[in-house]
Amino acid sequence: MCGIVGYLGQSEAKSILFEGLRRLEYRGYDSAGLCMISPDRELGCIHSVGNLDSLERALEGVDLPGMVGVGHTRWATHGAPTMENAHPHLDCNGDIAIVHNGIIENFLQLRAELAENGHTFSSQTDSETLAHLLEEHYRGDLAQAMRDGLKRVEGSFAVVAVHCEEPGVIVAARRGSPMALGLGDGEYFIASGVPAFLAKTRRVVYLEDDEVLSVNGDSYRITDLDGREVSHEVSVVEWDIDAAEKGGYPDFMLKEIYEQPRAVADTLGDKFDSSGRISAEELALDPATAKGLRRIVVVACGTSFHAGLLSKYLFERWAELPCEIEIASEFRSRNLVVTPDDLVVAISQSGETADTLAGVREARRRGASVVAVVNVVGSQMTRESSGAIYTHAGPEIGVAATKTFTSQMAAMYLLALYIGRLRGVLSDERYMKNVEELRAMPAKMEEVLADSGPVAACAEKYHGAEDFLFLGRGFGYPVAMEGALKLKEISYIHAEGQPAGEMKHGPIALLDDGVPVVAVASLDSVYEKMISNIEEVKARGAPVMAIATRGDDEITGICDDVLFVPETLEVLYPMLTVIHLQLLAYHIAKLRGCNVDQPRNLAKTVTVE
Ligand code: AGP
């Protein structure tokens, strides 16, 4: 998720673009840049690495005249945060500048074709491909070049472009990433988010997918990719700046819960080759190495640990490999028996967690290969691991992990399927069945998110409780653990997750009518045992809220409350059931007056041991 801005008007663009980026800094901040068309029709660009303070320092005393230009603040997805990878990107001749937010899934194929046609690239990013694509299709009309070039693109984009030969024109397009046009008084603002220009105008036109906007002097035009005119209502934004940065949501956490389908789709998006098979060359895992693996050791903390707990079931099922899941702070404090035949997987959304980093270092010191599953390109963990798999959840501002968790799940599903295939123990049929359903998950996640009424009602009913017990079996167990963590970290209610089968070995003593029990009970291979556990809970008078499969009437007659998810494969229910638990925690915390984005005592990234 990056912040992009464009401006065309009667004022100097530099300060307007920079202020716009400031308002979008929550969308990404590892590098930045601006580019304007000067009065003598030349592109004047400046780039910086780091957050916008670095760009501000770089701009001091620099003369960048021009009343049309583009700007970008980056959240790296392809290519580390470096000057070369910072946007705006230029074409070969330096006539076209583009800024991009999204993921070009077929950028390697496009890059190869363009290189064949003589284009030379200066970055490792997928975004630079768009600059050369426009150059390839440019015949004197930038808007037409955009329409023609984007027909070749697979993936998501919000792109803004200028051409120095058309100083009175700015062109933009979107698919899957937000893009808004702000209508000023004789000036136009384009941005990935309304906050960028809300101080200038509240009149906004929102582009839809596969639409191209061209602003020319004092008018604008929107078409589809075939050039057919499209018209949209002009909206008037009622939000204040703070709400606008949250996309109209009251909190970043809620916004990020609702961003999960996009985050998962983006995480899956660039992990398949043109034949639809999972590709992970960056892991440098060949079939022989994969077959020679003795076990997998997963190291993580907190929510990332719960993603690892899920992956244990996946590696055992699909890769037929023993998998040990380790709390990082404990992993590093033992006399580790880790060898070169082990594959260590470190899961960390920040890539900076001290305990997990220490585990990575110890594992590498003992000769194991380490794969980092991270959300931040260029983070310390990626630099210290043998290979990295990136989630593309974008910046997660809320301290409580939500979209990074389901994105981590997606990455672990892919890794387990990939290794199972490499080891030759996963049949084509099983592989494709799981890949197809995995790729259908964003749509099913949308279904769960579409009806949050029941979970809000449950929150209303139980928000006064002081203790919760979360129960799950099999694939439901990691979800129960995550649900307990979400509730305790943002509402400060004591909550614990337990394997449902473990309840009778002690935790059942906790139960009475004041202790709500949340049971993850989707229709899977352990469903009947979950029903038995629910009966045991009910016999102790505790109220039970079940997370169940839509159409399951049996459970409705047993539990006090039921929250449903669409049917899917047993292994994939966690991506759906966890959403209800995230929303339950969120609504309970709000009802208790807690600050869900910045819970007490917590930090987003724990860089201390
Ligand atoms: C989860 O909501 C918490 N924010 C915390 O447990 C977090 O998952 C943990 O600190 C690990 O962070 P990481 O993924 O950045 O390594």
XYZ file of C-alpha atoms and ligand atoms in Angstrom:
625
model
C 0.000 0.000 0.000
C 1.650 3.253 -1.075
C 0.612 6.883 -1.146
C 0.356 8.473 -4.567
C -0.503 12.084 -5.488
C -0.841 14.115 -8.676
C -1.536 17.816 -9.236
C -2.420 20.033 -12.185
C -3.364 23.665 -11.616
C -2.208 27.254 -11.344
C 0.077 26.878 -8.318
C 3.580 25.524 -7.911
C 3.087 21.757 -7.592
C 6.037 20.935 -5.336
C 4.620 22.018 -1.978
C 1.097 20.832 -2.812
C 2.393 17.377 -3.712
C 4.594 17.179 -0.638
C 1.779 18.173 1.712
C -0.416 15.609 0.002
C 2.157 12.911 0.676
C 2.369 13.985 4.319
C -1.333 13.231 4.613
C -0.774 9.780 3.108
C 2.272 8.810 5.139
C 0.246 6.153 6.993
C 0.083 4.309 3.658
C 3.806 3.795 3.349
C 7.023 5.465 4.375
C 10.188 3.620 3.368
C 11.091 5.904 0.442
C 9.529 8.790 -1.478
C 9.848 11.125 -4.430
C 8.373 13.919 -6.529
C 8.523 14.799 -10.212
C 7.299 17.948 -11.941
C 7.161 19.146 -15.549
C 9.142 22.391 -15.656
C 8.102 25.414 -17.752
C 10.719 24.403 -20.335
C 9.064 20.984 -20.585
C 11.617 18.949 -18.699
C 10.991 16.460 -15.905
C 12.515 17.558 -12.612
C 12.594 14.705 -10.080
C 13.832 14.134 -6.564
C 13.910 10.896 -4.545
C 14.764 9.959 -0.973
C 15.062 6.847 1.186
C 13.319 6.762 4.539
C 10.188 8.561 5.613
C 9.002 11.929 4.379
C 11.356 13.806 6.687
C 14.134 12.568 4.392
C 12.309 13.901 1.346
C 11.692 17.211 3.108
C 15.410 17.540 3.779
C 16.221 16.582 0.184
C 13.847 19.288 -1.090
C 15.444 22.065 0.945
C 16.912 24.657 -1.416
C 16.042 22.576 -4.490
C 14.290 24.457 -7.284
C 11.656 22.211 -8.838
C 9.373 24.548 -10.798
C 6.210 23.322 -12.445
C 2.441 23.344 -12.014
C 1.884 19.706 -12.886
C 3.525 16.749 -11.236
C 3.302 13.477 -9.309
C 4.516 12.276 -5.917
C 4.842 8.976 -4.066
C 5.534 7.612 -0.589
C 6.411 3.929 -0.802
C 5.586 0.707 1.031
C 7.986 -1.651 -0.755
C 6.564 -4.823 -2.224
C 9.161 -5.634 -4.906
C 12.703 -4.349 -4.438
C 14.205 -3.036 -1.209
C 13.697 0.587 -0.114
C 16.528 2.209 -2.111
C 16.914 5.367 -4.213
C 16.728 3.279 -7.406
C 13.457 1.716 -6.312
C 11.858 4.937 -5.077
C 9.070 6.378 -7.233
C 8.472 8.302 -9.497
C 9.833 5.963 -12.129
C 10.816 7.242 -15.582
C 10.824 5.718 -19.031
C 14.054 5.283 -20.985
C 13.959 8.758 -22.533
C 13.051 10.519 -19.311
C 9.865 11.932 -20.852
C 7.335 10.016 -18.769
C 7.097 9.856 -14.982
C 4.772 7.480 -13.147
C 3.855 6.705 -9.554
C 2.112 3.422 -8.712
C 0.321 1.716 -5.845
C -0.503 -1.988 -6.265
C 1.127 -5.165 -7.541
C 1.817 -5.908 -11.214
C 1.568 -9.692 -11.096
C 2.958 -10.287 -14.596
C 5.729 -7.717 -14.363
C 8.514 -10.198 -15.004
C 6.930 -11.263 -18.303
C 6.254 -7.648 -19.328
C 9.757 -6.609 -18.312
C 11.265 -9.346 -20.479
C 9.179 -8.298 -23.488
C 10.065 -4.631 -23.025
C 13.743 -5.440 -22.631
C 13.514 -7.377 -25.880
C 12.259 -4.139 -27.431
C 15.263 -2.253 -26.121
C 13.991 -0.864 -22.844
C 16.509 -0.686 -20.022
C 15.421 -0.780 -16.395
C 16.981 1.014 -13.461
C 15.088 -0.579 -10.546
C 13.941 -3.962 -9.209
C 10.352 -2.810 -8.859
C 7.268 -4.094 -10.633
C 6.077 -0.465 -10.924
C 8.835 0.709 -13.272
C 7.362 -1.628 -15.873
C 4.434 0.787 -16.223
C 6.698 3.687 -17.249
C 8.212 1.611 -20.048
C 4.834 0.210 -21.057
C 3.543 3.765 -21.538
C 6.630 4.637 -23.535
C 6.082 1.581 -25.701
C 2.489 2.586 -26.446
C 2.942 6.383 -26.629
C 1.905 7.919 -29.960
C 1.457 11.521 -28.811
C -1.525 10.877 -26.502
C -0.677 9.863 -22.924
C -4.253 8.881 -22.060
C -4.445 6.566 -25.059
C -1.028 5.107 -24.193
C -2.385 4.407 -20.684
C -5.471 2.649 -22.055
C -3.433 0.544 -24.471
C -0.633 -0.268 -22.042
C -2.884 -1.273 -19.137
C -4.615 -3.881 -21.269
C -1.382 -5.903 -20.922
C -1.275 -5.627 -17.140
C -2.405 -8.332 -14.701
C -2.696 -7.360 -11.056
C -3.647 -4.224 -9.151
C -2.729 -0.633 -9.819
C -3.444 2.967 -9.025
C -1.136 4.811 -11.374
C -0.616 8.505 -12.185
C 1.513 9.614 -15.129
C 2.763 12.771 -16.827
C 4.611 13.319 -20.129
C 6.853 16.357 -20.579
C 5.497 16.836 -24.115
C 1.994 17.266 -22.641
C 2.567 19.759 -19.803
C -1.140 20.549 -19.467
C -2.151 16.913 -18.989
C -2.109 14.425 -16.149
C -3.400 10.874 -16.560
C -4.413 8.275 -13.981
C -5.971 4.807 -13.828
C -6.913 2.199 -11.232
C -7.675 -1.469 -10.692
C -7.995 -2.866 -7.197
C -6.214 0.069 -5.555
C -8.024 3.282 -4.593
C -7.874 6.457 -6.689
C -9.724 9.725 -6.153
C -9.911 12.975 -8.137
C -10.269 16.177 -6.124
C -11.975 19.027 -7.973
C -10.492 22.362 -6.918
C -11.070 25.840 -8.250
C -9.210 25.638 -11.546
C -6.958 22.915 -10.174
C -7.117 19.126 -9.965
C -5.818 16.761 -7.303
C -5.353 13.020 -7.820
C -4.529 10.732 -4.909
C -4.781 7.215 -3.521
C -6.654 8.722 -0.577
C -8.861 11.743 0.056
C -6.698 12.985 2.964
C -4.093 14.135 0.424
C -6.252 17.027 -0.778
C -9.079 17.369 1.760
C -7.618 20.693 2.911
C -8.014 21.996 -0.658
C -11.379 20.590 -1.716
C -14.147 18.310 -0.520
C -15.500 17.684 -4.043
C -14.364 14.244 -5.099
C -14.857 11.838 -7.987
C -13.922 8.224 -7.294
C -12.583 6.145 -10.158
C -13.746 2.567 -10.585
C -11.661 -0.400 -11.726
C -10.239 -0.288 -15.266
C -11.047 3.376 -15.731
C -8.649 5.985 -17.100
C -8.816 9.616 -16.027
C -7.242 12.363 -18.089
C -7.134 15.969 -16.907
C -6.438 18.448 -19.668
C -6.179 22.106 -18.749
C -9.595 22.971 -17.314
C -11.560 19.759 -17.823
C -11.341 16.060 -17.087
C -12.531 12.916 -18.863
C -12.966 9.365 -17.643
C -13.099 6.359 -19.970
C -12.853 2.604 -19.790
C -9.849 0.850 -21.291
C -11.576 0.863 -24.680
C -12.000 4.629 -24.642
C -15.753 4.663 -23.913
C -16.768 7.679 -21.820
C -17.740 7.009 -18.221
C -19.338 9.520 -15.861
C -19.444 9.508 -12.066
C -21.269 11.631 -9.523
C -19.246 14.301 -7.766
C -19.258 13.397 -4.061
C -18.811 15.840 -1.215
C -16.621 14.443 1.562
C -18.118 14.985 5.016
C -15.211 13.388 6.919
C -12.577 15.272 8.842
C -8.900 14.606 8.101
C -8.477 12.077 10.893
C -11.414 9.978 9.740
C -10.270 10.318 6.131
C -6.854 8.806 6.937
C -8.824 5.845 8.252
C -10.807 5.667 5.032
C -13.937 6.705 6.890
C -13.511 3.978 9.521
C -13.415 5.085 13.161
C -10.171 3.203 13.782
C -7.241 1.841 11.830
C -7.917 -1.576 13.336
C -11.423 -1.766 11.856
C -10.153 -0.474 8.526
C -7.443 -3.125 8.518
C -9.918 -5.884 9.401
C -11.901 -4.879 6.323
C -8.766 -4.649 4.178
C -8.076 -8.364 4.665
C -9.582 -9.649 1.385
C -7.381 -7.207 -0.536
C -4.327 -7.999 1.598
C -4.764 -11.739 1.051
C -5.430 -11.270 -2.670
C -2.270 -9.169 -2.976
C -0.258 -11.703 -0.962
C -1.421 -14.513 -3.227
C -1.248 -12.353 -6.340
C 2.447 -12.458 -7.146
C 3.162 -16.003 -5.951
C 2.100 -17.909 -9.089
C 3.851 -18.341 -12.428
C 2.133 -17.998 -15.784
C 1.001 -21.649 -15.621
C -0.730 -21.033 -12.289
C 1.804 -22.954 -10.221
C 3.240 -21.560 -7.002
C 6.630 -20.049 -7.730
C 9.141 -19.261 -4.981
C 12.499 -19.206 -6.733
C 13.751 -16.732 -4.135
C 13.771 -19.603 -1.633
C 16.357 -21.447 -3.745
C 14.728 -24.708 -2.655
C 15.246 -27.410 -5.261
C 13.441 -30.797 -5.193
C 16.527 -32.620 -3.910
C 16.940 -30.182 -0.996
C 13.234 -30.335 -0.264
C 13.263 -34.130 -0.257
C 16.298 -34.075 2.024
C 14.642 -31.925 4.662
C 14.431 -33.588 8.067
C 11.885 -31.215 9.613
C 10.607 -27.677 9.606
C 11.049 -25.414 12.614
C 8.798 -22.360 12.780
C 9.871 -19.476 15.019
C 7.671 -16.490 15.866
C 5.969 -14.416 18.565
C 2.394 -13.415 19.344
C -0.019 -13.444 16.447
C 2.747 -14.541 14.105
C 3.233 -17.541 16.373
C -0.415 -18.433 15.814
C 0.140 -18.318 12.057
C 3.042 -20.671 12.696
C 0.847 -22.950 14.799
C -1.515 -23.272 11.853
C 1.387 -23.992 9.517
C 2.392 -26.982 11.664
C -0.813 -28.739 10.592
C -0.167 -27.735 6.970
C 3.427 -28.962 6.718
C 2.466 -32.268 8.318
C -0.532 -32.689 6.010
C 0.843 -31.476 2.679
C 4.630 -31.832 2.936
C 4.644 -34.884 5.211
C 7.296 -33.186 7.315
C 7.480 -32.997 11.093
C 7.104 -29.386 12.121
C 8.082 -27.842 15.417
C 6.556 -24.509 16.281
C 8.631 -22.452 18.692
C 7.977 -19.352 20.754
C 10.994 -17.309 19.671
C 11.996 -16.167 23.166
C 12.118 -19.807 24.325
C 13.654 -21.146 21.131
C 16.746 -19.050 21.534
C 17.211 -19.882 25.222
C 17.619 -23.649 24.789
C 20.486 -25.783 23.591
C 19.112 -25.849 20.075
C 19.346 -29.039 18.079
C 19.137 -27.409 14.661
C 21.042 -28.822 11.694
C 21.509 -28.043 7.979
C 18.772 -30.616 7.254
C 16.246 -28.370 9.000
C 14.341 -25.562 7.326
C 13.659 -22.768 9.795
C 10.724 -20.485 8.984
C 10.666 -17.161 10.833
C 7.287 -15.404 10.732
C 7.186 -11.713 11.554
C 5.033 -8.968 10.055
C 7.536 -6.271 11.062
C 10.647 -8.304 10.341
C 12.204 -6.530 13.321
C 11.046 -8.479 16.410
C 14.115 -8.944 18.572
C 13.281 -12.419 19.902
C 12.540 -13.782 16.450
C 15.658 -12.156 15.016
C 17.739 -13.783 17.747
C 16.252 -17.151 16.826
C 17.069 -16.579 13.163
C 20.677 -15.772 13.990
C 21.070 -18.850 16.193
C 19.523 -21.116 13.560
C 21.804 -19.759 10.855
C 24.813 -20.096 13.133
C 23.971 -23.794 13.398
C 23.820 -24.160 9.632
C 20.070 -24.205 8.995
C 18.468 -22.401 6.073
C 16.033 -19.732 7.215
C 12.998 -18.474 5.278
C 11.524 -15.212 6.563
C 7.787 -14.618 6.069
C 7.521 -10.859 6.479
C 5.405 -7.875 5.576
C 8.181 -5.314 5.316
C 10.556 -5.487 2.361
C 14.103 -4.748 3.409
C 13.456 -5.412 7.109
C 16.262 -6.778 9.235
C 14.868 -10.313 9.156
C 14.900 -10.429 5.343
C 18.518 -9.324 5.345
C 19.537 -12.051 7.805
C 17.577 -14.923 6.247
C 18.443 -17.189 3.336
C 15.208 -16.244 1.548
C 12.002 -14.313 2.094
C 8.323 -14.685 1.282
C 6.483 -11.380 1.412
C 2.983 -10.789 2.591
C 1.495 -7.755 0.855
C -0.803 -6.497 3.565
C 0.521 -2.945 3.382
C 1.326 -0.958 6.521
C -0.591 -2.166 9.564
C -1.093 0.865 11.798
C -3.220 -0.757 14.494
C -1.069 -2.417 17.159
C -3.263 -5.515 17.078
C -2.328 -7.655 14.096
C -5.284 -8.444 11.835
C -4.683 -8.212 8.070
C -1.055 -9.246 8.518
C -2.264 -12.399 10.286
C -4.527 -13.605 7.482
C -1.833 -12.601 4.992
C 0.673 -14.697 6.955
C -1.773 -17.592 6.815
C -1.986 -17.208 3.042
C 1.803 -17.225 2.764
C 2.074 -20.348 4.937
C -0.554 -22.186 2.889
C 1.488 -21.391 -0.221
C 4.777 -22.443 1.366
C 3.385 -25.772 2.574
C 1.811 -26.526 -0.804
C 5.027 -25.518 -2.571
C 7.247 -27.721 -0.406
C 4.789 -30.613 -0.634
C 4.947 -30.406 -4.417
C 8.752 -30.152 -4.426
C 8.976 -33.227 -2.215
C 6.686 -35.113 -4.578
C 4.275 -36.067 -1.794
C 1.348 -33.891 -2.836
C -0.681 -35.077 -5.816
C -1.628 -32.704 -8.625
C -5.271 -33.193 -7.731
C -4.878 -32.300 -4.049
C -2.532 -29.442 -4.946
C -4.882 -27.845 -7.472
C -7.975 -28.375 -5.277
C -6.331 -26.481 -2.429
C -4.828 -23.775 -4.651
C -8.190 -23.093 -6.285
C -10.014 -22.808 -2.966
C -7.197 -20.704 -1.498
C -7.562 -18.241 -4.352
C -11.293 -18.092 -3.685
C -10.767 -17.028 -0.069
C -10.757 -13.225 -0.555
C -14.306 -13.413 -1.898
C -15.422 -15.622 0.994
C -13.741 -13.273 3.464
C -15.804 -10.458 1.933
C -18.947 -12.496 2.663
C -18.016 -12.790 6.331
C -17.231 -9.076 6.541
C -20.452 -8.125 4.785
C -22.610 -9.125 7.756
C -21.059 -7.942 11.018
C -24.398 -7.424 12.759
C -24.440 -10.727 14.652
C -20.914 -10.367 15.988
C -21.627 -6.813 17.143
C -24.692 -8.158 18.963
C -22.542 -10.792 20.680
C -20.134 -8.081 21.749
C -23.019 -6.124 23.238
C -24.175 -9.202 25.107
C -20.838 -10.273 26.587
C -18.701 -7.143 26.860
C -19.138 -7.010 30.652
C -17.500 -10.381 31.246
C -14.130 -10.456 32.988
C -13.014 -13.862 31.744
C -13.331 -15.630 28.375
C -12.324 -19.092 27.237
C -11.645 -19.773 23.551
C -11.713 -23.392 22.389
C -10.732 -25.024 19.112
C -9.513 -28.345 17.755
C -7.273 -29.136 14.800
C -7.269 -26.149 12.448
C -9.579 -24.368 14.865
C -7.050 -24.431 17.687
C -4.698 -21.728 16.307
C -7.778 -19.592 15.630
C -8.950 -19.989 19.229
C -5.504 -18.947 20.440
C -5.548 -15.884 18.179
C -9.067 -14.948 19.242
C -7.998 -14.968 22.883
C -4.948 -12.829 22.153
C -6.999 -10.285 20.169
C -9.522 -9.925 22.982
C -7.034 -9.611 25.816
C -4.677 -7.199 24.056
C -7.306 -4.607 23.110
C -10.081 -5.005 25.740
C -7.862 -6.013 28.694
C -10.301 -8.830 29.549
C -8.580 -11.999 30.767
C -8.949 -14.501 27.903
C -7.248 -17.753 27.189
C -7.212 -20.099 24.244
C -7.130 -23.825 24.801
C -7.228 -26.956 22.672
C -10.832 -28.030 23.240
C -9.730 -31.519 24.173
C -7.574 -30.064 26.929
C -10.485 -28.386 28.697
C -11.388 -31.403 30.869
C -7.782 -31.548 32.088
C -8.154 -28.361 34.113
C -9.573 -25.268 32.382
C -13.140 -26.544 32.792
C -12.809 -25.591 36.455
C -12.937 -21.956 35.337
C -16.456 -22.252 33.975
C -19.620 -20.802 35.382
C -22.419 -18.641 33.970
C -20.160 -15.585 34.001
C -17.480 -17.026 31.729
C -18.443 -16.892 28.042
C -16.876 -19.645 25.936
C -16.093 -19.099 22.257
C -15.973 -22.390 20.350
C -14.476 -22.570 16.855
C -16.656 -25.339 15.445
C -16.714 -25.307 11.644
C -17.893 -28.420 9.820
C -14.642 -30.370 9.712
C -13.144 -33.645 10.822
C -13.228 -32.717 14.511
C -16.726 -31.218 14.513
C -18.400 -33.998 16.493
C -15.741 -33.770 19.194
C -16.265 -30.013 19.331
C -19.982 -30.568 19.822
C -19.181 -32.852 22.766
C -16.950 -30.176 24.270
C -19.708 -27.602 23.816
C -22.140 -29.894 25.639
C -19.609 -30.222 28.512
C -19.386 -26.431 28.685
C -23.142 -25.983 28.638
C -23.457 -28.514 31.472
C -21.395 -26.119 33.625
C -23.731 -23.245 32.888
C -21.306 -21.195 30.778
C -22.757 -19.415 27.711
C -21.334 -20.646 24.388
C -20.762 -18.597 21.253
C -19.893 -20.840 18.317
C -18.153 -19.931 15.066
C -19.802 -22.361 12.672
C -20.412 -23.218 9.034
C -23.389 -21.575 7.373
C -26.281 -24.059 7.186
C -25.274 -25.956 10.318
C -28.609 -26.193 12.123
C -27.446 -28.689 14.733
C -25.129 -26.268 16.474
C -27.766 -23.542 16.509
C -29.887 -25.658 18.836
C -27.037 -26.181 21.275
C -25.303 -22.807 21.568
C -26.418 -19.461 22.910
C -25.027 -17.586 19.896
C -23.706 -18.721 16.515
C -21.615 -16.739 14.033
C -21.487 -18.308 10.591
C -18.883 -18.514 7.841
C -19.293 -19.846 4.291
C -18.381 -23.468 3.643
C -14.798 -24.156 2.540
C -12.089 -26.792 2.857
C -11.228 -27.833 6.400
C -7.710 -26.413 6.124
C -9.001 -23.014 5.006
C -11.654 -22.315 7.651
C -9.130 -20.376 9.795
C -9.061 -17.555 7.220
C -12.795 -17.075 7.724
C -13.443 -17.969 11.370
C -10.739 -15.622 12.669
C -12.554 -12.616 11.171
C -15.446 -13.043 13.591
C -13.005 -13.227 16.504
C -11.209 -10.074 15.355
C -14.535 -8.230 15.119
C -15.711 -9.630 18.472
C -12.576 -8.323 20.157
C -12.878 -4.982 18.369
C -16.524 -4.351 19.293
C -16.084 -5.490 22.901
C -13.056 -3.232 23.305
C -14.977 -0.276 21.840
C -17.899 -0.916 24.187
C -15.418 -0.889 27.075
C -14.013 2.445 25.918
C -10.576 1.076 25.042
C -8.194 2.574 22.491
C -8.137 -0.256 19.972
C -5.390 1.230 17.802
C -2.994 1.879 20.667
C -3.760 -0.525 23.525
C -2.090 0.168 26.868
C 1.381 -1.292 27.511
C 1.767 -2.513 23.897
C 3.995 -1.500 20.990
C 3.451 -2.393 17.360
C 6.949 -3.808 17.022
C 8.849 -5.313 19.952
C 12.465 -4.566 19.123
C 13.671 -5.208 22.675
C 14.330 -8.626 24.207
C -0.442 -9.176 17.856
O -1.690 -8.513 17.730
C 0.563 -8.317 18.590
N 0.652 -7.044 17.978
C 1.889 -9.045 18.801
O 1.613 -10.275 19.441
C 2.702 -9.342 17.516
O 2.037 -10.336 16.751
C 4.083 -9.883 17.930
O 4.745 -8.871 18.652
C 4.946 -10.305 16.725
O 5.200 -9.197 15.914
P 5.879 -9.454 14.480
O 4.893 -10.230 13.662
O 6.149 -8.087 13.920
O 7.134 -10.249 14.696
